[in-house]
Amino acid sequence: MKQALFCAALILAAALSFLFSPPPQTPDEFWGLYIPLGERAGFILNKDSYGYIQAAEEPGRLLRQSEERQSRPLYVLLGTAVGYPLRAVLPVFVREQAVT
């Protein structure tokens, strides 16, 4: 159990460290929008992320015949599993409008 907690903490620390990497210098270094989280932190929201966000908000979309996200359903389902509880806990950060 201790080893599993250590590994989880190590993975979380590594993932959080990416928030403190420097922002892209030019727009052609990335394909998306840089979202700052204060002066020293931020992340890149890729242009294809909106499709995953929409599918996570409405997981039934995975059952549509021509849905693009069917090839990676775990991304959608993990986003749904994390997003719905966070929506209840952090209502201040949740906009009621759907992502476009």
N, CA, C and O atoms as a GROMACS GRO file, in nm:
protein
  400
    1MET      N    1   0.082  -0.120   0.000
    1MET     CA    2   0.000   0.000   0.000
    1MET      C    3   0.087   0.127   0.000
    1MET      O    4   0.057   0.223  -0.070
    2LYS      N    5   0.194   0.124   0.080
    2LYS     CA    6   0.283   0.240   0.084
    2LYS      C    7   0.345   0.267  -0.053
    2LYS      O    8   0.359   0.382  -0.095
    3GLN      N    9   0.380   0.159  -0.120
    3GLN     CA   10   0.442   0.174  -0.251
    3GLN      C   11   0.343   0.233  -0.352
    3GLN      O   12   0.382   0.315  -0.435
    4ALA      N   13   0.217   0.192  -0.345
    4ALA     CA   14   0.116   0.246  -0.435
    4ALA      C   15   0.093   0.394  -0.409
    4ALA      O   16   0.080   0.472  -0.504
    5LEU      N   17   0.089   0.435  -0.282
    5LEU     CA   18   0.073   0.577  -0.249
    5LEU      C   19   0.194   0.658  -0.294
    5LEU      O   20   0.179   0.770  -0.344
    6PHE      N   21   0.312   0.602  -0.277
    6PHE     CA   22   0.433   0.671  -0.322
    6PHE      C   23   0.431   0.690  -0.473
    6PHE      O   24   0.462   0.798  -0.523
    7CYS      N   25   0.394   0.586  -0.546
    7CYS     CA   26   0.387   0.595  -0.692
    7CYS      C   27   0.282   0.696  -0.736
    7CYS      O   28   0.304   0.772  -0.830
    8ALA      N   29   0.167   0.696  -0.670
    8ALA     CA   30   0.062   0.792  -0.703
    8ALA      C   31   0.109   0.935  -0.677
    8ALA      O   32   0.083   1.024  -0.758
    9ALA      N   33   0.177   0.957  -0.565
    9ALA     CA   34   0.229   1.090  -0.534
    9ALA      C   35   0.336   1.132  -0.634
    9ALA      O   36   0.341   1.249  -0.673
   10LEU      N   37   0.419   1.040  -0.675
   10LEU     CA   38   0.522   1.070  -0.774
   10LEU      C   39   0.461   1.107  -0.909
   10LEU      O   40   0.506   1.202  -0.973
   11ILE      N   41   0.360   1.034  -0.951
   11ILE     CA   42   0.292   1.064  -1.078
   11ILE      C   43   0.222   1.199  -1.070
   11ILE      O   44   0.228   1.277  -1.164
   12LEU      N   45   0.156   1.227  -0.958
   12LEU     CA   46   0.088   1.355  -0.940
   12LEU      C   47   0.188   1.470  -0.942
   12LEU      O   48   0.163   1.574  -1.005
   13ALA      N   49   0.302   1.454  -0.875
   13ALA     CA   50   0.404   1.558  -0.874
   13ALA      C   51   0.459   1.582  -1.015
   13ALA      O   52   0.481   1.696  -1.055
   14ALA      N   53   0.482   1.475  -1.088
   14ALA     CA   54   0.532   1.490  -1.225
   14ALA      C   55   0.429   1.561  -1.313
   14ALA      O   56   0.465   1.648  -1.392
   15ALA      N   57   0.303   1.525  -1.299
   15ALA     CA   58   0.198   1.588  -1.379
   15ALA      C   59   0.184   1.736  -1.344
   15ALA      O   60   0.170   1.820  -1.433
   16LEU      N   61   0.189   1.768  -1.215
   16LEU     CA   62   0.177   1.908  -1.174
   16LEU      C   63   0.297   1.991  -1.217
   16LEU      O   64   0.284   2.112  -1.240
   17SER      N   65   0.413   1.928  -1.228
   17SER     CA   66   0.531   2.003  -1.269
   17SER      C   67   0.518   2.058  -1.411
   17SER      O   68   0.580   2.158  -1.445
   18PHE      N   69   0.438   1.993  -1.494
   18PHE     CA   70   0.417   2.043  -1.630
   18PHE      C   71   0.347   2.178  -1.631
   18PHE      O   72   0.362   2.255  -1.726
   19LEU      N   73   0.270   2.208  -1.527
   19LEU     CA   74   0.203   2.338  -1.520
   19LEU      C   75   0.303   2.452  -1.508
   19LEU      O   76   0.271   2.566  -1.543
   20PHE      N   77   0.423   2.423  -1.460
   20PHE     CA   78   0.523   2.527  -1.438
   20PHE      C   79   0.628   2.533  -1.548
   20PHE      O   80   0.729   2.601  -1.534
   21SER      N   81   0.604   2.461  -1.658
   21SER     CA   82   0.695   2.473  -1.772
   21SER      C   83   0.668   2.607  -1.840
   21SER      O   84   0.557   2.659  -1.832
   22PRO      N   85   0.767   2.664  -1.907
   22PRO     CA   86   0.748   2.796  -1.966
   22PRO      C   87   0.644   2.795  -2.078
   22PRO      O   88   0.627   2.695  -2.147
   23PRO      N   89   0.574   2.907  -2.095
   23PRO     CA   90   0.476   2.914  -2.204
   23PRO      C   91   0.545   2.914  -2.339
   23PRO      O   92   0.663   2.949  -2.348
   24PRO      N   93   0.474   2.875  -2.444
   24PRO     CA   94   0.532   2.878  -2.579
   24PRO      C   95   0.568   3.022  -2.618
   24PRO      O   96   0.497   3.116  -2.582
   25GLN      N   97   0.676   3.036  -2.691
   25GLN     CA   98   0.722   3.169  -2.731
   25GLN      C   99   0.651   3.221  -2.856
   25GLN      O  100   0.626   3.341  -2.868
   26THR      N  101   0.619   3.131  -2.948
   26THR     CA  102   0.551   3.172  -3.071
   26THR      C  103   0.430   3.082  -3.094
   26THR      O  104   0.429   2.968  -3.047
   27PRO      N  105   0.328   3.131  -3.164
   27PRO     CA  106   0.208   3.050  -3.188
   27PRO      C  107   0.233   2.922  -3.267
   27PRO      O  108   0.156   2.827  -3.254
   28ASP      N  109   0.338   2.917  -3.348
   28ASP     CA  110   0.362   2.796  -3.426
   28ASP      C  111   0.432   2.687  -3.344
   28ASP      O  112   0.461   2.580  -3.398
   29GLU      N  113   0.460   2.711  -3.216
   29GLU     CA  114   0.517   2.609  -3.129
   29GLU      C  115   0.411   2.515  -3.071
   29GLU      O  116   0.444   2.412  -3.014
   30PHE      N  117   0.285   2.550  -3.086
   30PHE     CA  118   0.178   2.469  -3.030
   30PHE      C  119   0.052   2.486  -3.115
   30PHE      O  120   0.043   2.578  -3.197
   31TRP      N  121  -0.043   2.397  -3.094
   31TRP     CA  122  -0.168   2.401  -3.169
   31TRP      C  123  -0.281   2.413  -3.069
   31TRP      O  124  -0.344   2.313  -3.033
   32GLY      N  125  -0.306   2.534  -3.024
   32GLY     CA  126  -0.411   2.554  -2.926
   32GLY      C  127  -0.404   2.691  -2.864
   32GLY      O  128  -0.361   2.788  -2.926
   33LEU      N  129  -0.447   2.696  -2.740
   33LEU     CA  130  -0.457   2.821  -2.666
   33LEU      C  131  -0.384   2.804  -2.533
   33LEU      O  132  -0.409   2.707  -2.461
   34TYR      N  133  -0.295   2.896  -2.499
   34TYR     CA  134  -0.225   2.888  -2.371
   34TYR      C  135  -0.314   2.950  -2.264
   34TYR      O  136  -0.356   3.065  -2.276
   35ILE      N  137  -0.342   2.873  -2.159
   35ILE     CA  138  -0.427   2.918  -2.049
   35ILE      C  139  -0.337   2.945  -1.928
   35ILE      O  140  -0.286   2.851  -1.868
   36PRO      N  141  -0.317   3.073  -1.891
   36PRO     CA  142  -0.234   3.101  -1.774
   36PRO      C  143  -0.310   3.073  -1.644
   36PRO      O  144  -0.430   3.098  -1.634
   37LEU      N  145  -0.238   3.021  -1.545
   37LEU     CA  146  -0.293   2.997  -1.412
   37LEU      C  147  -0.211   3.076  -1.311
   37LEU      O  148  -0.148   3.018  -1.222
   38GLY      N  149  -0.211   3.204  -1.325
   38GLY     CA  150  -0.126   3.289  -1.242
   38GLY      C  151  -0.006   3.334  -1.322
   38GLY      O  152  -0.002   3.322  -1.445
   39GLU      N  153   0.094   3.387  -1.251
   39GLU     CA  154   0.212   3.440  -1.319
   39GLU      C  155   0.307   3.333  -1.369
   39GLU      O  156   0.371   3.351  -1.473
   40ARG      N  157   0.318   3.221  -1.299
   40ARG     CA  158   0.421   3.123  -1.330
   40ARG      C  159   0.368   2.988  -1.377
   40ARG      O  160   0.448   2.899  -1.405
   41ALA      N  161   0.240   2.972  -1.386
   41ALA     CA  162   0.185   2.841  -1.423
   41ALA      C  163   0.085   2.858  -1.536
   41ALA      O  164   0.028   2.966  -1.555
   42GLY      N  165   0.065   2.752  -1.611
   42GLY     CA  166  -0.032   2.753  -1.720
   42GLY      C  167  -0.026   2.622  -1.796
   42GLY      O  168   0.058   2.536  -1.770
   43PHE      N  169  -0.116   2.608  -1.891
   43PHE     CA  170  -0.118   2.487  -1.973
   43PHE      C  171  -0.172   2.522  -2.111
   43PHE      O  172  -0.233   2.626  -2.131
   44ILE      N  173  -0.148   2.433  -2.205
   44ILE     CA  174  -0.196   2.451  -2.342
   44ILE      C  175  -0.324   2.370  -2.358
   44ILE      O  176  -0.325   2.249  -2.334
   45LEU      N  177  -0.429   2.436  -2.399
   45LEU     CA  178  -0.554   2.369  -2.431
   45LEU      C  179  -0.553   2.347  -2.582
   45LEU      O  180  -0.571   2.441  -2.660
   46ASN      N  181  -0.531   2.222  -2.623
   46ASN     CA  182  -0.524   2.190  -2.766
   46ASN      C  183  -0.659   2.210  -2.832
   46ASN      O  184  -0.763   2.203  -2.767
   47LYS      N  185  -0.657   2.235  -2.961
   47LYS     CA  186  -0.781   2.261  -3.033
   47LYS      C  187  -0.873   2.141  -3.037
   47LYS      O  188  -0.995   2.157  -3.048
   48ASP      N  189  -0.817   2.019  -3.028
   48ASP     CA  190  -0.905   1.902  -3.029
   48ASP      C  191  -0.959   1.870  -2.889
   48ASP      O  192  -1.039   1.777  -2.874
   49SER      N  193  -0.916   1.944  -2.788
   49SER     CA  194  -0.965   1.920  -2.652
   49SER      C  195  -1.113   1.949  -2.638
   49SER      O  196  -1.181   1.887  -2.556
   50TYR      N  197  -1.164   2.043  -2.716
   50TYR     CA  198  -1.305   2.080  -2.704
   50TYR      C  199  -1.396   1.961  -2.735
   50TYR      O  200  -1.501   1.946  -2.672
   51GLY      N  201  -1.358   1.879  -2.829
   51GLY     CA  202  -1.437   1.760  -2.860
   51GLY      C  203  -1.441   1.663  -2.744
   51GLY      O  204  -1.545   1.603  -2.716
   52TYR      N  205  -1.328   1.647  -2.676
   52TYR     CA  206  -1.324   1.560  -2.559
   52TYR      C  207  -1.406   1.618  -2.444
   52TYR      O  208  -1.474   1.545  -2.372
   53ILE      N  209  -1.401   1.749  -2.427
   53ILE     CA  210  -1.478   1.814  -2.321
   53ILE      C  211  -1.627   1.796  -2.346
   53ILE      O  212  -1.703   1.763  -2.255
   54GLN      N  213  -1.669   1.819  -2.470
   54GLN     CA  214  -1.811   1.801  -2.503
   54GLN      C  215  -1.856   1.658  -2.480
   54GLN      O  216  -1.964   1.634  -2.427
   55ALA      N  217  -1.774   1.562  -2.520
   55ALA     CA  218  -1.810   1.421  -2.501
   55ALA      C  219  -1.810   1.384  -2.353
   55ALA      O  220  -1.892   1.301  -2.312
   56ALA      N  221  -1.721   1.442  -2.273
   56ALA     CA  222  -1.720   1.414  -2.129
   56ALA      C  223  -1.843   1.472  -2.061
   56ALA      O  224  -1.895   1.414  -1.966
   57GLU      N  225  -1.890   1.588  -2.110
   57GLU     CA  226  -2.013   1.646  -2.056
   57GLU      C  227  -2.135   1.563  -2.093
   57GLU      O  228  -2.233   1.559  -2.019
   58GLU      N  229  -2.128   1.499  -2.206
   58GLU     CA  230  -2.241   1.421  -2.258
   58GLU      C  231  -2.188   1.286  -2.308
   58GLU      O  232  -2.175   1.267  -2.429
   59PRO      N  233  -2.158   1.191  -2.217
   59PRO     CA  234  -2.093   1.066  -2.258
   59PRO      C  235  -2.178   0.980  -2.351
   59PRO      O  236  -2.124   0.890  -2.416
   60GLY      N  237  -2.305   1.003  -2.359
   60GLY     CA  238  -2.389   0.928  -2.452
   60GLY      C  239  -2.351   0.951  -2.597
   60GLY      O  240  -2.391   0.874  -2.684
   61ARG      N  241  -2.275   1.057  -2.623
   61ARG     CA  242  -2.228   1.084  -2.760
   61ARG      C  243  -2.141   0.972  -2.813
   61ARG      O  244  -2.131   0.953  -2.935
   62LEU      N  245  -2.077   0.897  -2.723
   62LEU     CA  246  -1.991   0.786  -2.767
   62LEU      C  247  -2.070   0.679  -2.840
   62LEU      O  248  -2.013   0.601  -2.917
   63LEU      N  249  -2.199   0.673  -2.818
   63LEU     CA  250  -2.282   0.571  -2.882
   63LEU      C  251  -2.328   0.610  -3.021
   63LEU      O  252  -2.386   0.528  -3.093
   64ARG      N  253  -2.304   0.735  -3.061
   64ARG     CA  254  -2.341   0.777  -3.196
   64ARG      C  255  -2.252   0.706  -3.298
   64ARG      O  256  -2.135   0.679  -3.271
   65GLN      N  257  -2.309   0.677  -3.411
   65GLN     CA  258  -2.238   0.597  -3.511
   65GLN      C  259  -2.110   0.664  -3.562
   65GLN      O  260  -2.010   0.595  -3.581
   66SER      N  261  -2.111   0.792  -3.584
   66SER     CA  262  -1.995   0.858  -3.645
   66SER      C  263  -1.918   0.946  -3.546
   66SER      O  264  -1.850   1.039  -3.588
   67GLU      N  265  -1.928   0.919  -3.417
   67GLU     CA  266  -1.858   1.000  -3.317
   67GLU      C  267  -1.707   0.977  -3.326
   67GLU      O  268  -1.660   0.863  -3.323
   68GLU      N  269  -1.632   1.086  -3.338
   68GLU     CA  270  -1.486   1.079  -3.353
   68GLU      C  271  -1.417   1.024  -3.229
   68GLU      O  272  -1.311   0.963  -3.241
   69ARG      N  273  -1.473   1.043  -3.114
   69ARG     CA  274  -1.407   1.006  -2.988
   69ARG      C  275  -1.425   0.860  -2.951
   69ARG      O  276  -1.379   0.818  -2.844
   70GLN      N  277  -1.490   0.781  -3.035
   70GLN     CA  278  -1.510   0.639  -3.005
   70GLN      C  279  -1.378   0.563  -3.000
   70GLN      O  280  -1.369   0.460  -2.933
   71SER      N  281  -1.278   0.612  -3.068
   71SER     CA  282  -1.149   0.542  -3.070
   71SER      C  283  -1.075   0.555  -2.936
   71SER      O  284  -0.985   0.476  -2.908
   72ARG      N  285  -1.111   0.653  -2.855
   72ARG     CA  286  -1.047   0.674  -2.725
   72ARG      C  287  -1.152   0.700  -2.618
   72ARG      O  288  -1.159   0.809  -2.562
   73PRO      N  289  -1.234   0.600  -2.590
   73PRO     CA  290  -1.343   0.622  -2.495
   73PRO      C  291  -1.296   0.641  -2.351
   73PRO      O  292  -1.368   0.702  -2.271
   74LEU      N  293  -1.178   0.591  -2.314
   74LEU     CA  294  -1.134   0.607  -2.176
   74LEU      C  295  -1.106   0.752  -2.141
   74LEU      O  296  -1.130   0.794  -2.027
   75TYR      N  297  -1.056   0.831  -2.236
   75TYR     CA  298  -1.037   0.974  -2.211
   75TYR      C  299  -1.170   1.039  -2.175
   75TYR      O  300  -1.179   1.116  -2.080
   76VAL      N  301  -1.271   1.005  -2.251
   76VAL     CA  302  -1.403   1.063  -2.229
   76VAL      C  303  -1.460   1.016  -2.095
   76VAL      O  304  -1.510   1.097  -2.017
   77LEU      N  305  -1.451   0.887  -2.069
   77LEU     CA  306  -1.510   0.833  -1.946
   77LEU      C  307  -1.434   0.879  -1.822
   77LEU      O  308  -1.495   0.903  -1.718
   78LEU      N  309  -1.302   0.893  -1.831
   78LEU     CA  310  -1.226   0.947  -1.718
   78LEU      C  311  -1.260   1.094  -1.695
   78LEU      O  312  -1.272   1.138  -1.581
   79GLY      N  313  -1.276   1.168  -1.803
   79GLY     CA  314  -1.318   1.308  -1.790
   79GLY      C  315  -1.454   1.320  -1.726
   79GLY      O  316  -1.478   1.411  -1.646
   80THR      N  317  -1.544   1.230  -1.761
   80THR     CA  318  -1.677   1.230  -1.702
   80THR      C  319  -1.669   1.193  -1.554
   80THR      O  320  -1.733   1.257  -1.470
   81ALA      N  321  -1.591   1.090  -1.522
   81ALA     CA  322  -1.580   1.043  -1.384
   81ALA      C  323  -1.518   1.148  -1.293
   81ALA      O  324  -1.553   1.157  -1.175
   82VAL      N  325  -1.426   1.228  -1.345
   82VAL     CA  326  -1.364   1.333  -1.265
   82VAL      C  327  -1.448   1.461  -1.269
   82VAL      O  328  -1.458   1.531  -1.168
   83GLY      N  329  -1.506   1.490  -1.383
   83GLY     CA  330  -1.576   1.616  -1.402
   83GLY      C  331  -1.706   1.632  -1.326
   83GLY      O  332  -1.732   1.738  -1.270
   84TYR      N  333  -1.787   1.528  -1.323
   84TYR     CA  334  -1.916   1.541  -1.256
   84TYR      C  335  -1.902   1.564  -1.105
   84TYR      O  336  -1.971   1.650  -1.052
   85PRO      N  337  -1.816   1.491  -1.034
   85PRO     CA  338  -1.798   1.523  -0.891
   85PRO      C  339  -1.739   1.663  -0.870
   85PRO      O  340  -1.778   1.732  -0.776
   86LEU      N  341  -1.646   1.704  -0.956
   86LEU     CA  342  -1.589   1.839  -0.942
   86LEU      C  343  -1.693   1.947  -0.968
   86LEU      O  344  -1.687   2.054  -0.908
   87ARG      N  345  -1.786   1.920  -1.055
   87ARG     CA  346  -1.892   2.017  -1.084
   87ARG      C  347  -1.974   2.044  -0.959
   87ARG      O  348  -2.016   2.158  -0.936
   88ALA      N  349  -1.997   1.941  -0.878
   88ALA     CA  350  -2.073   1.959  -0.754
   88ALA      C  351  -1.991   2.030  -0.647
   88ALA      O  352  -2.045   2.108  -0.568
   89VAL      N  353  -1.860   2.003  -0.644
   89VAL     CA  354  -1.775   2.059  -0.540
   89VAL      C  355  -1.730   2.201  -0.574
   89VAL      O  356  -1.717   2.285  -0.485
   90LEU      N  357  -1.706   2.228  -0.701
   90LEU     CA  358  -1.652   2.358  -0.744
   90LEU      C  359  -1.749   2.431  -0.837
   90LEU      O  360  -1.714   2.457  -0.952
   91PRO      N  361  -1.868   2.464  -0.790
   91PRO     CA  362  -1.965   2.526  -0.882
   91PRO      C  363  -1.923   2.665  -0.931
   91PRO      O  364  -1.975   2.713  -1.031
   92VAL      N  365  -1.831   2.728  -0.862
   92VAL     CA  366  -1.787   2.862  -0.902
   92VAL      C  367  -1.715   2.857  -1.036
   92VAL      O  368  -1.726   2.950  -1.116
   93PHE      N  369  -1.640   2.750  -1.060
   93PHE     CA  370  -1.559   2.740  -1.181
   93PHE      C  371  -1.634   2.682  -1.300
   93PHE      O  372  -1.581   2.682  -1.411
   94VAL      N  373  -1.754   2.634  -1.278
   94VAL     CA  374  -1.828   2.568  -1.385
   94VAL      C  375  -1.923   2.668  -1.449
   94VAL      O  376  -2.009   2.725  -1.382
   95ARG      N  377  -1.906   2.688  -1.577
   95ARG     CA  378  -1.999   2.772  -1.652
   95ARG      C  379  -2.113   2.684  -1.700
   95ARG      O  380  -2.091   2.569  -1.738
   96GLU      N  381  -2.230   2.735  -1.698
   96GLU     CA  382  -2.345   2.655  -1.739
   96GLU      C  383  -2.354   2.641  -1.890
   96GLU      O  384  -2.431   2.559  -1.940
   97GLN      N  385  -2.278   2.720  -1.964
   97GLN     CA  386  -2.280   2.709  -2.109
   97GLN      C  387  -2.197   2.590  -2.152
   97GLN      O  388  -2.096   2.558  -2.089
   98ALA      N  389  -2.238   2.526  -2.258
   98ALA     CA  390  -2.160   2.415  -2.313
   98ALA      C  391  -2.036   2.471  -2.382
   98ALA      O  392  -2.037   2.584  -2.430
   99VAL      N  393  -1.933   2.393  -2.386
   99VAL     CA  394  -1.810   2.433  -2.454
   99VAL      C  395  -1.833   2.427  -2.604
   99VAL      O  396  -1.889   2.330  -2.654
  100THR      N  397  -1.791   2.531  -2.674
  100THR     CA  398  -1.809   2.532  -2.820
  100THR      C  399  -1.678   2.518  -2.890
  100THR      O  400  -1.674   2.517  -3.013
   0.00000   0.00000   0.00000
